[in-house]
Amino acid sequence: MSQPTIESILQEKRLFPPPTEFAQKAHIKSIEEYKQLYEKAKADPEAFWAELAETELDWFQKWDKVLDWQPPFVKWFVNGKINISYNCLDRHLTTWRRNKAALIWEGEPGDSRTLTYAQLHREVCQMANVFKQLGVKKGDRVGIYMPMIPEAAIAMLACARIGAPHTVVFGGFSAEALKDRLVDAEAKLVVTADGGWRKDAIVPLKEQVDKALVAGAPTVENVLVVKRTAQQIHMEPGRDHWWHDVQKGASGECPAEPMDSEDMLFILYTSGTTGKPKGVVHTTGGYNLYTHVTNKWAFDLQDTDVYWCTADVGWITGHSYIVYGPLSNGATSLMYEGAPRASNPGCLWDVVEKYGVTIFYTAPTAIRALMKMGEHHPNSRNLSSLRLLGTVGEPINPEAWIWYNRVIGGDRCPIVDTWWQTETGGFMITPLPGATSTKPGSATLPFPGIIADIVNQEGESVDGNNGGYLVIKHPWPGMMRTVYGDDDRFRRTYWEYLRPKSGEYIYFAGDGAHKDDDGYFWVMGRVDDVINVAGHRLGTMEVESALVSHPAVAEAAVVGKPDEVKGEDIVAFVTLEGDREPNEDLEKELKQHVVQEIGAIARPGDIRFTEDLPKTRSGKIMRRLLRSLAAGQEIAGDTSTLQDRSVLDKLRGGA
Ligand code: PRX
């Protein structure tokens, strides 16, 4: 039988229904069942979430009140006492899962480790006891800057166990970016490793920590270092401690601290529309419940699954869907240190084959990169264990969806395209694989309990077909509670940008979307000054601040331009200080400067020197015009507010 073409699939608006056999065994088995859950949750959200909190989680003390909503501030399960580390570990130890694999880890050089629930519990307790010995108390913040090794998850769970909120900083961030986050969170301890393996090279993490601490993070008293890559590193006496040394004397028992449901679990920094990343705060009970239930239903997690999310623990996807969601469910979660690389472009498929992975979750940018590498890599491995695929991070283009479905999924695995954000804690719009028919490119329908809508600039609902702002209208348990140390920024950014006449508070996600006649949501991308480069979220202002901090740069304006693999790439328009001349060396230097200030993920693909930037009469940079220029498109729309039209002509001329 010949393959249907992409055009025919899209033209026919072909639906991909859940395979019957899959649906029969799934937690949620039909669209009718989904609709019932959705309506039940809509009619009485508190009863819906309370029932799940009772049946799915273990509490030390039950809550007095399910929801306390003082817009835009929310509390879930008020006065309930719970510990997420207990829910992820201890409660499985009294069941048959005690000796089930909790984490399967594969290192890039091919070394591997499996930790059962009992083993993981023991190591988490040991690390929690070491934290205590190092003076970390409930409420103190701990920075985690780690490669993808089991100790990253162990450190997170150890923090949660003693009630010390963690702030995980992605290992690809530079020393400068790490320092900013440690300072903002006032971290007392940093957990790191000598290095990690990435594309056959060592990422020197400890060296970056040393630099960050020299640059100034005065609250950091101790550094705990895991030996991974074994190259020579500096160990500061009195401050730096090898994990393998201190682990020896540490007890493998450490009772989980009863936490208030609203105690802070972690801070995770994410980019916004200003130069300063926001510390997104998540708390304990609601987050535990939300990641647990979304993971269970949207990935149809079963006890026999080998579940693999390829994200890094430094992002929300790693927090919610490598560590907390799967372990709370008693699932087997696979962690992989490496990435496809010249020496083994097919390494992901080796891992699928080696462990019989059943659920595979990755980003569209990775899928597109894998497509480019060629089908022979997946085709030469046995991928028949796979039963479900997922994507996250950006809209998936139908070509990549169809390829993923055919080449990786063998036309038998449902694909869950999960739309959500650091701020939402867990999936918001996603298919439930045994229930929802999918359409390539659509995240489909809201999760039960999520009231999603499309509104105009006035915050009023619009006919979704025409598109608008994607908003959420009722609080949900996994939502962020505030921006760390800045309630006002939280209110302004997410809740006051769009205010309907009714005065109702609605959550604005920053994305544009439209809704089709079946009620399916199609997320179109960010409508603010945030760009999405290879699934990594970056604020244009953040990159601009980095550029302007270079002495040669007078002004910078950063925009995204469409990129075949990365989704978007960074283009920076730069004006120089009077005495500086543009040249290739300076271009390289500026790119490197951004890498130093933020990290390799923020390296501009293109720097365009210009004498002036297009501005309105009030001095605002007209990014819309720059976006069109960067994309090589005709400038459409109104340019009458432009202060000096000749700037545009010069830019067009490639000046
Ligand atoms: O623009 C949306 C895009 O990623 C943004 C959130 O980024 P971050 O907080 O880093 O979290 C990424 C992982 C959850 C969103 O505002 N995004 C995420 N998932 C999708 C998506 N866009 C379209 N479809 C998705 N499935």
XYZ file of C-alpha atoms and ligand atoms in Angstrom:
681
model
C 0.000 0.000 0.000
C 1.420 3.390 -0.896
C 1.974 5.991 1.823
C -0.560 8.826 1.893
C 1.107 12.123 1.041
C 1.220 14.955 3.544
C -0.967 17.040 1.258
C -3.638 14.368 1.092
C -3.602 13.961 4.859
C -3.934 17.667 5.466
C -6.456 18.246 2.720
C -8.683 15.502 3.944
C -8.175 16.862 7.467
C -7.540 13.281 8.314
C -8.181 12.242 11.877
C -5.970 9.662 13.500
C -8.265 7.713 15.850
C -6.788 5.809 18.791
C -6.004 2.211 17.789
C -8.741 -0.037 19.195
C -6.368 -2.332 21.030
C -4.631 0.645 22.646
C -7.922 2.204 23.718
C -9.212 -1.014 25.272
C -6.306 -1.176 27.708
C -5.946 2.563 28.363
C -6.769 4.411 31.583
C -9.182 6.629 29.612
C -10.750 4.462 26.942
C -12.995 6.620 24.797
C -13.875 10.160 23.827
C -17.144 9.705 25.754
C -15.139 8.932 28.873
C -12.988 12.025 28.281
C -16.093 14.165 27.823
C -17.614 12.846 31.029
C -14.459 13.665 32.955
C -14.228 17.061 31.324
C -17.834 17.948 32.165
C -17.535 16.601 35.690
C -14.429 18.708 36.304
C -16.032 21.770 34.756
C -19.159 21.458 36.860
C -17.311 21.054 40.153
C -13.536 21.449 39.817
C -12.946 21.267 43.547
C -14.740 17.948 43.925
C -12.969 16.601 40.845
C -9.460 17.426 42.099
C -10.235 16.491 45.705
C -11.354 13.014 44.680
C -8.142 12.507 42.715
C -5.997 13.916 45.535
C -7.562 11.396 47.854
C -7.269 8.356 45.603
C -3.939 9.035 43.881
C -1.733 10.523 46.622
C -0.747 9.821 50.215
C -1.234 12.676 52.683
C 0.107 12.960 56.239
C -2.875 15.154 57.033
C -5.950 15.906 54.997
C -6.713 19.459 53.841
C -9.402 21.695 55.383
C -10.332 23.375 52.132
C -9.696 22.300 48.545
C -9.266 25.698 46.894
C -8.600 29.176 48.177
C -8.681 31.512 45.165
C -7.835 35.117 45.870
C -7.074 36.140 42.308
C -4.432 35.909 41.132
C -3.128 34.030 44.169
C -4.178 30.480 44.737
C -3.881 27.801 47.375
C -4.788 24.178 46.807
C -5.514 21.685 49.573
C -5.223 24.265 52.326
C -3.558 22.920 55.481
C -3.013 19.516 53.891
C 0.336 17.938 54.831
C 2.241 15.980 52.208
C 5.735 15.215 50.918
C 6.316 14.603 47.224
C 9.494 12.595 47.887
C 7.363 10.302 50.082
C 4.821 9.957 47.281
C 7.581 9.250 44.753
C 9.451 6.741 46.924
C 8.348 5.557 50.351
C 4.824 4.593 49.487
C 6.051 2.217 46.781
C 8.367 0.411 49.197
C 5.541 -1.382 50.941
C 4.253 -2.746 47.620
C 5.609 -5.103 44.967
C 7.194 -2.055 43.345
C 9.890 -2.026 46.035
C 12.254 -3.832 43.668
C 10.884 -2.407 40.432
C 13.205 -0.194 38.363
C 12.476 3.420 39.246
C 15.256 4.939 37.154
C 17.040 3.345 34.245
C 20.026 5.452 33.344
C 22.203 5.268 30.255
C 25.395 7.336 30.125
C 26.668 8.707 26.849
C 29.840 6.578 26.810
C 27.626 3.477 27.192
C 27.829 2.944 30.937
C 24.515 2.372 32.650
C 22.795 2.024 35.990
C 19.402 0.889 37.183
C 18.017 2.019 40.519
C 15.055 0.217 42.017
C 12.624 2.130 44.185
C 14.348 0.748 47.297
C 17.800 1.720 46.017
C 16.662 5.163 44.943
C 15.013 5.726 48.315
C 18.246 4.808 50.081
C 20.378 7.181 48.014
C 17.883 10.009 48.339
C 17.880 9.561 52.117
C 21.674 9.545 52.180
C 21.874 12.748 50.200
C 19.161 14.360 52.323
C 21.198 13.522 55.438
C 24.311 15.031 53.836
C 22.355 18.192 53.048
C 21.368 18.418 56.690
C 24.978 17.918 57.808
C 25.949 20.763 55.507
C 23.530 23.011 57.361
C 20.629 22.971 54.909
C 17.318 23.416 56.710
C 13.691 23.380 55.676
C 13.060 26.473 53.554
C 16.723 26.944 52.476
C 17.262 26.972 48.720
C 19.607 24.530 46.967
C 21.034 25.109 43.472
C 21.382 22.024 41.262
C 23.673 22.278 38.214
C 24.078 18.761 36.928
C 24.508 16.563 33.907
C 21.831 13.984 33.154
C 22.899 11.447 35.756
C 20.788 9.759 38.453
C 22.253 12.062 41.095
C 20.400 14.977 39.483
C 17.076 13.313 40.305
C 18.433 12.135 43.653
C 19.361 15.721 44.580
C 15.903 16.998 43.640
C 14.156 14.309 45.666
C 16.539 14.867 48.608
C 15.647 18.564 48.612
C 11.952 17.756 48.509
C 12.419 15.267 51.319
C 13.739 17.840 53.786
C 11.672 20.734 52.451
C 14.546 22.692 50.910
C 13.274 24.167 47.614
C 15.570 23.415 44.695
C 16.441 25.541 41.764
C 17.785 23.413 38.959
C 19.862 25.341 36.438
C 20.225 23.693 33.024
C 23.829 22.501 32.561
C 24.057 24.374 29.247
C 23.752 27.749 30.975
C 26.964 29.748 31.434
C 28.648 30.617 34.733
C 27.190 34.104 34.512
C 23.621 32.829 34.052
C 24.164 30.313 36.859
C 25.401 33.057 39.169
C 22.349 35.249 38.468
C 20.015 32.390 39.373
C 21.935 31.413 42.519
C 21.908 35.032 43.646
C 18.220 35.542 42.962
C 17.297 32.317 44.779
C 19.830 33.002 47.584
C 21.010 29.406 47.349
C 22.889 28.045 50.339
C 24.240 24.899 48.718
C 25.088 23.945 45.132
C 24.996 20.348 43.947
C 27.038 19.735 40.799
C 29.368 17.244 39.110
C 32.923 17.536 37.845
C 31.430 17.344 34.363
C 28.982 15.588 32.106
C 29.266 13.860 28.722
C 27.668 15.626 25.788
C 28.400 14.837 22.142
C 31.641 13.030 23.019
C 33.022 15.956 24.996
C 33.123 16.887 28.667
C 30.925 19.759 29.780
C 33.026 21.212 32.627
C 30.284 21.932 35.118
C 32.373 22.340 38.268
C 34.603 24.843 36.502
C 31.492 26.904 35.717
C 30.362 26.702 39.334
C 33.801 27.954 40.450
C 33.516 30.888 38.060
C 29.982 31.663 39.201
C 31.055 31.684 42.826
C 34.058 33.926 42.105
C 31.733 36.283 40.219
C 29.718 36.447 43.409
C 26.996 34.309 44.925
C 27.698 35.090 48.582
C 24.933 32.962 50.067
C 26.493 29.713 48.791
C 28.294 28.028 51.686
C 28.977 24.552 50.308
C 29.317 22.717 47.019
C 28.594 19.013 46.723
C 30.382 17.439 43.758
C 29.489 14.133 42.080
C 32.365 12.437 40.256
C 31.257 11.710 36.715
C 33.917 12.566 34.140
C 36.970 12.326 36.434
C 39.069 15.077 34.869
C 41.211 17.214 37.154
C 39.157 19.876 38.927
C 39.727 22.383 41.683
C 38.222 21.502 45.071
C 38.060 24.425 47.462
C 38.906 23.158 50.976
C 36.077 23.640 53.433
C 33.596 24.551 50.699
C 33.673 21.689 48.192
C 32.849 18.097 49.115
C 32.955 14.934 46.990
C 29.613 13.139 47.084
C 31.277 9.698 47.191
C 33.228 10.739 50.301
C 30.355 12.131 52.318
C 27.927 9.468 51.139
C 29.920 6.775 52.971
C 28.999 7.953 56.439
C 25.437 8.940 55.634
C 22.460 6.955 56.897
C 20.074 5.485 54.324
C 17.084 6.470 56.421
C 15.717 9.984 56.572
C 12.050 10.521 57.327
C 10.224 12.718 54.818
C 9.365 16.092 56.328
C 5.592 16.707 56.467
C 5.263 19.770 54.228
C 2.350 22.102 54.002
C 0.586 21.610 50.693
C 1.494 25.192 49.793
C 5.150 25.043 50.882
C 7.488 25.896 48.019
C 8.812 22.824 46.208
C 11.025 24.544 43.677
C 11.925 27.671 41.775
C 12.621 27.282 38.076
C 13.882 30.247 36.100
C 12.384 30.896 32.719
C 12.637 33.645 30.158
C 10.125 36.408 29.908
C 9.828 39.684 28.108
C 12.364 41.543 30.231
C 16.137 41.063 30.499
C 15.770 39.244 33.823
C 14.527 35.639 33.910
C 11.590 34.953 36.189
C 11.798 32.542 39.098
C 8.655 30.481 38.612
C 7.515 29.148 41.986
C 5.761 25.797 42.302
C 4.442 24.401 45.552
C 3.944 20.882 46.831
C 0.473 19.312 46.999
C -1.145 20.742 43.867
C 1.974 20.180 41.763
C 2.302 16.593 42.964
C -1.307 15.860 42.070
C -1.259 17.626 38.729
C 1.946 16.059 37.396
C 0.801 12.660 38.660
C -2.612 12.695 36.999
C -1.546 14.348 33.729
C 1.354 11.912 33.345
C -0.876 8.936 34.078
C -3.704 9.849 31.688
C -1.943 11.630 28.831
C 0.852 9.043 28.650
C -1.378 6.222 29.748
C 1.370 5.133 32.157
C 1.132 1.450 32.998
C 3.288 -0.602 35.314
C 4.872 -2.493 32.448
C 6.001 0.643 30.619
C 9.562 1.764 30.058
C 8.934 5.449 29.793
C 11.495 7.802 28.301
C 11.308 11.583 28.256
C 14.392 12.966 26.487
C 14.264 16.412 28.125
C 16.944 17.673 30.474
C 16.113 17.837 34.181
C 17.033 21.522 33.973
C 13.719 22.269 32.247
C 10.179 21.934 33.532
C 9.662 18.889 31.308
C 12.438 17.110 33.185
C 11.036 18.150 36.560
C 7.451 17.124 35.879
C 7.866 14.217 33.495
C 11.227 12.565 34.223
C 11.229 12.879 37.986
C 8.045 13.787 39.863
C 5.193 12.613 37.612
C 6.560 9.163 36.712
C 7.962 8.336 40.151
C 4.787 9.421 41.919
C 3.046 6.929 39.612
C 5.525 4.182 40.451
C 6.616 4.060 36.816
C 9.998 3.207 35.307
C 11.586 6.417 34.058
C 14.548 6.319 31.712
C 17.246 8.997 31.810
C 19.798 9.412 29.032
C 22.905 11.544 29.366
C 23.818 11.922 25.715
C 22.532 13.294 22.438
C 22.686 12.239 18.789
C 26.198 12.988 17.632
C 28.542 12.394 14.709
C 29.977 9.230 16.285
C 26.482 7.766 16.735
C 23.580 9.581 15.090
C 21.302 6.649 15.921
C 22.050 6.549 19.655
C 18.449 7.294 20.671
C 17.240 4.231 18.792
C 19.967 2.128 20.371
C 18.549 3.098 23.755
C 14.973 2.301 22.670
C 16.103 -1.127 21.470
C 18.352 -1.870 24.448
C 15.675 -1.205 27.080
C 12.518 -1.954 25.120
C 11.244 1.590 25.567
C 7.456 1.718 25.253
C 6.751 5.470 25.569
C 9.003 8.061 23.948
C 8.595 11.808 24.509
C 10.688 14.432 22.717
C 10.611 17.852 21.036
C 9.739 18.752 17.424
C 13.186 20.287 16.940
C 14.749 16.913 17.786
C 12.350 15.134 15.442
C 13.301 17.460 12.589
C 17.005 16.958 13.283
C 16.466 13.182 13.308
C 14.530 13.387 10.038
C 17.514 15.120 8.464
C 19.882 12.396 9.633
C 17.916 9.885 7.622
C 15.522 7.012 8.114
C 18.191 4.364 7.946
C 19.161 5.048 11.570
C 15.775 4.203 13.120
C 15.071 1.616 10.414
C 18.146 -0.375 11.353
C 17.020 -0.729 14.988
C 14.159 -2.659 16.471
C 11.627 -0.099 17.652
C 8.713 -2.509 17.942
C 8.497 -2.044 21.730
C 7.178 1.508 21.273
C 3.453 1.958 21.859
C 3.068 5.714 22.400
C 4.900 8.875 21.279
C 4.793 12.419 22.598
C 5.991 15.875 21.621
C 6.406 19.138 23.480
C 8.009 22.539 23.316
C 6.747 24.156 20.147
C 4.139 23.667 17.475
C 4.958 20.540 15.489
C 4.845 20.962 11.736
C 2.692 18.311 10.036
C 5.667 16.970 8.033
C 7.542 16.152 11.229
C 4.375 14.691 12.804
C 3.782 12.383 9.841
C 7.428 11.270 9.820
C 7.367 10.623 13.577
C 4.157 8.640 13.193
C 5.389 6.521 10.299
C 9.109 6.029 10.875
C 9.298 5.941 14.676
C 5.758 4.907 15.545
C 5.398 2.368 12.739
C 1.899 3.777 12.104
C 0.679 2.098 15.275
C 1.577 4.512 18.108
C -0.724 7.389 19.036
C 1.076 10.753 19.265
C 0.314 13.079 22.146
C 1.193 16.669 21.293
C 1.241 18.238 24.756
C 0.885 21.988 25.085
C 1.997 23.473 28.381
C 4.595 25.741 29.981
C 7.023 26.120 32.880
C 4.295 28.158 34.537
C 1.531 25.595 34.147
C 3.475 22.791 35.862
C 1.938 20.119 33.650
C 0.032 19.394 30.434
C -2.842 21.761 29.679
C -3.968 20.843 26.179
C -3.200 17.330 25.077
C -4.783 14.266 23.568
C -5.558 11.368 25.888
C -4.180 8.589 23.713
C -6.937 6.028 24.178
C -9.659 8.623 23.730
C -8.741 11.505 21.464
C -8.443 11.289 17.690
C -5.447 13.383 16.735
C -4.757 15.815 13.906
C -1.126 16.491 12.917
C -0.155 19.887 14.344
C -2.939 20.227 16.906
C -2.533 19.723 20.657
C -6.265 18.852 20.477
C -8.384 19.284 23.621
C -7.961 20.679 27.141
C -7.137 18.263 29.938
C -10.136 17.660 32.248
C -10.227 20.526 34.748
C -8.676 23.007 32.333
C -10.931 25.718 30.962
C -9.094 27.037 27.910
C -10.373 29.778 25.652
C -9.363 32.137 22.869
C -9.848 35.838 23.548
C -9.145 39.197 21.906
C -7.051 42.064 23.238
C -9.921 43.117 25.490
C -9.979 39.682 27.063
C -13.350 38.806 25.526
C -13.999 35.359 24.033
C -13.834 35.284 20.269
C -14.765 32.847 17.596
C -11.726 30.611 17.855
C -11.510 30.044 14.124
C -10.132 33.528 13.663
C -7.442 33.069 16.255
C -6.501 35.130 19.277
C -4.818 34.859 22.649
C -4.804 31.501 24.401
C -6.002 31.850 27.998
C -7.001 29.654 30.936
C -10.059 30.584 32.937
C -10.044 28.613 36.131
C -7.173 27.839 38.509
C -5.679 24.351 38.337
C -3.567 22.538 40.949
C -0.263 22.604 39.005
C -0.211 26.319 38.264
C 2.687 28.527 39.351
C 2.041 30.421 42.553
C 4.137 33.530 41.971
C 7.408 34.894 40.594
C 9.973 34.347 43.321
C 10.227 37.548 45.330
C 8.026 39.490 42.926
C 4.264 39.043 43.369
C 3.692 42.186 41.401
C 5.470 40.874 38.327
C 3.391 37.703 38.599
C 0.168 39.691 38.652
C 1.151 42.004 35.831
C 2.639 39.406 33.493
C 0.096 36.654 33.634
C -3.143 38.074 34.969
C -3.444 41.748 34.115
C -2.331 41.760 30.511
C -5.817 40.758 29.380
C -8.707 41.947 31.524
C -12.253 41.249 30.379
C -14.974 43.769 31.303
C -16.347 41.301 33.848
C -13.201 41.952 35.905
C -12.553 38.211 35.987
C -8.893 37.172 36.254
C -7.780 35.010 33.349
C -4.348 33.467 32.880
C -2.595 34.605 29.725
C -0.094 32.116 28.472
C 1.830 34.282 25.966
C 0.733 32.123 23.029
C -1.548 32.748 20.099
C -3.900 29.973 19.003
C -7.005 29.169 17.058
C -9.735 26.621 17.531
C -11.328 24.605 14.747
C -14.921 23.467 14.360
C -14.242 20.328 16.393
C -13.025 22.472 19.301
C -9.417 21.429 18.677
C -6.766 23.951 19.686
C -3.951 24.857 17.287
C -1.177 26.698 19.108
C 0.553 29.091 16.739
C 3.446 30.277 18.899
C 4.406 33.177 21.141
C 2.834 36.543 20.645
C 5.218 38.312 23.028
C 8.945 38.997 22.886
C 9.834 35.433 23.658
C 11.414 33.211 21.028
C 11.650 29.481 20.911
C 15.014 28.276 19.643
C 15.292 24.499 19.310
C 12.553 24.173 21.928
C 14.431 26.482 24.310
C 12.614 29.504 25.489
C 14.556 32.776 25.335
C 13.572 36.367 25.915
C 14.703 38.719 23.153
C 15.505 41.294 25.864
C 17.724 38.822 27.639
C 19.865 38.369 24.522
C 19.793 42.122 23.888
C 21.048 42.835 27.426
C 23.848 40.347 26.887
C 24.868 42.060 23.634
C 24.685 45.562 25.080
C 26.938 44.519 27.949
C 29.755 44.241 25.368
C 31.706 47.517 25.190
C 31.496 47.726 21.384
C 27.711 47.597 21.285
C 25.552 50.705 21.510
C 22.159 49.155 20.881
C 20.762 45.768 19.946
C 17.434 44.411 18.794
C 16.880 40.679 18.700
C 14.192 38.827 16.769
C 13.487 35.255 15.750
C 13.605 34.054 12.176
C 12.088 30.799 10.951
C 14.566 27.916 10.894
C 13.991 24.549 9.304
C 15.339 22.504 12.204
C 15.373 24.754 15.263
C 11.943 26.258 14.594
C 13.412 29.690 15.157
C 16.916 31.099 15.092
C 18.193 34.308 16.665
C 18.945 37.318 14.498
C 20.499 40.317 16.236
C 20.505 43.789 14.719
C 23.357 45.682 16.332
C 24.522 49.288 16.281
C 28.082 49.917 17.395
C 29.698 52.539 19.584
C 31.049 55.466 17.531
C 34.636 54.290 17.247
C 33.917 50.665 16.343
C 33.801 49.246 12.839
C 31.797 46.143 11.940
C 33.878 43.161 10.862
C 33.848 39.387 10.971
C 36.020 39.126 14.066
C 33.711 41.392 15.988
C 30.739 39.336 14.844
C 32.390 36.192 16.209
C 33.336 37.973 19.409
C 29.780 39.156 19.978
C 28.363 35.682 19.415
C 30.871 34.305 21.897
C 30.001 37.065 24.338
C 26.355 35.993 24.330
C 27.441 32.383 24.933
C 29.429 33.566 27.915
C 26.615 35.666 29.310
C 23.795 33.156 28.827
C 24.965 29.895 27.287
C 25.359 28.191 23.918
C 21.582 27.940 23.472
C 21.444 31.725 23.044
C 24.196 32.070 20.413
C 22.786 34.313 17.659
C 22.733 32.581 14.290
C 23.165 35.894 12.569
C 24.393 39.337 13.611
C 23.544 42.231 11.314
C 25.373 45.474 11.896
C 23.388 48.586 11.171
C 23.839 52.296 11.717
C 20.350 52.685 13.127
C 17.377 50.653 14.251
C 13.867 51.313 12.992
C 11.972 53.115 15.743
C 8.647 54.768 16.246
C 8.540 58.477 16.958
C 8.324 57.653 20.624
C 11.565 55.683 20.362
C 10.182 52.119 20.456
C 12.020 49.625 18.269
C 9.695 48.296 15.576
C 10.420 44.615 15.915
C 7.678 43.654 13.514
C 9.719 45.213 10.735
C 12.908 43.558 11.895
C 11.164 40.179 12.010
C 10.079 40.586 8.393
C 13.564 41.681 7.384
C 15.176 38.773 9.214
C 12.843 36.332 7.509
C 13.601 37.913 4.137
C 9.953 38.871 3.696
C 8.378 41.967 2.240
C 7.554 44.519 4.905
C 3.804 44.427 5.246
C 1.532 46.585 7.350
C 1.719 50.118 8.558
C 5.077 51.877 8.584
C 3.707 55.381 9.024
C 4.795 55.578 12.667
C 8.414 55.029 11.661
C 10.603 57.923 12.756
C 13.063 57.749 9.885
C 12.164 55.778 6.788
C 15.698 55.823 5.444
C 16.721 53.396 8.228
C 14.529 50.761 6.679
C 15.910 51.363 3.206
C 19.450 50.989 4.509
C 18.597 47.793 6.331
C 16.947 46.414 3.222
C 20.040 47.266 1.269
C 21.953 45.001 3.616
C 23.748 47.850 5.416
O 4.993 28.710 23.099
C 4.629 27.556 23.807
C 5.646 26.460 23.551
O 6.586 26.549 24.609
C 6.215 27.582 25.521
C 6.557 27.181 26.923
O 7.926 27.049 27.044
P 8.569 26.458 28.371
O 8.002 27.161 29.546
O 10.038 26.493 28.196
O 8.057 24.988 28.457
C 8.364 24.080 27.444
C 7.915 22.712 27.863
C 6.572 22.648 28.445
C 4.753 27.783 25.300
O 4.326 29.059 25.710
N 5.032 25.131 23.547
C 5.177 24.166 24.467
N 4.541 23.039 24.081
C 3.955 23.294 22.906
C 4.255 24.633 22.559
N 3.774 25.191 21.433
C 2.991 24.443 20.630
N 2.686 23.156 20.901
C 3.138 22.533 22.000
N 2.840 21.266 22.219
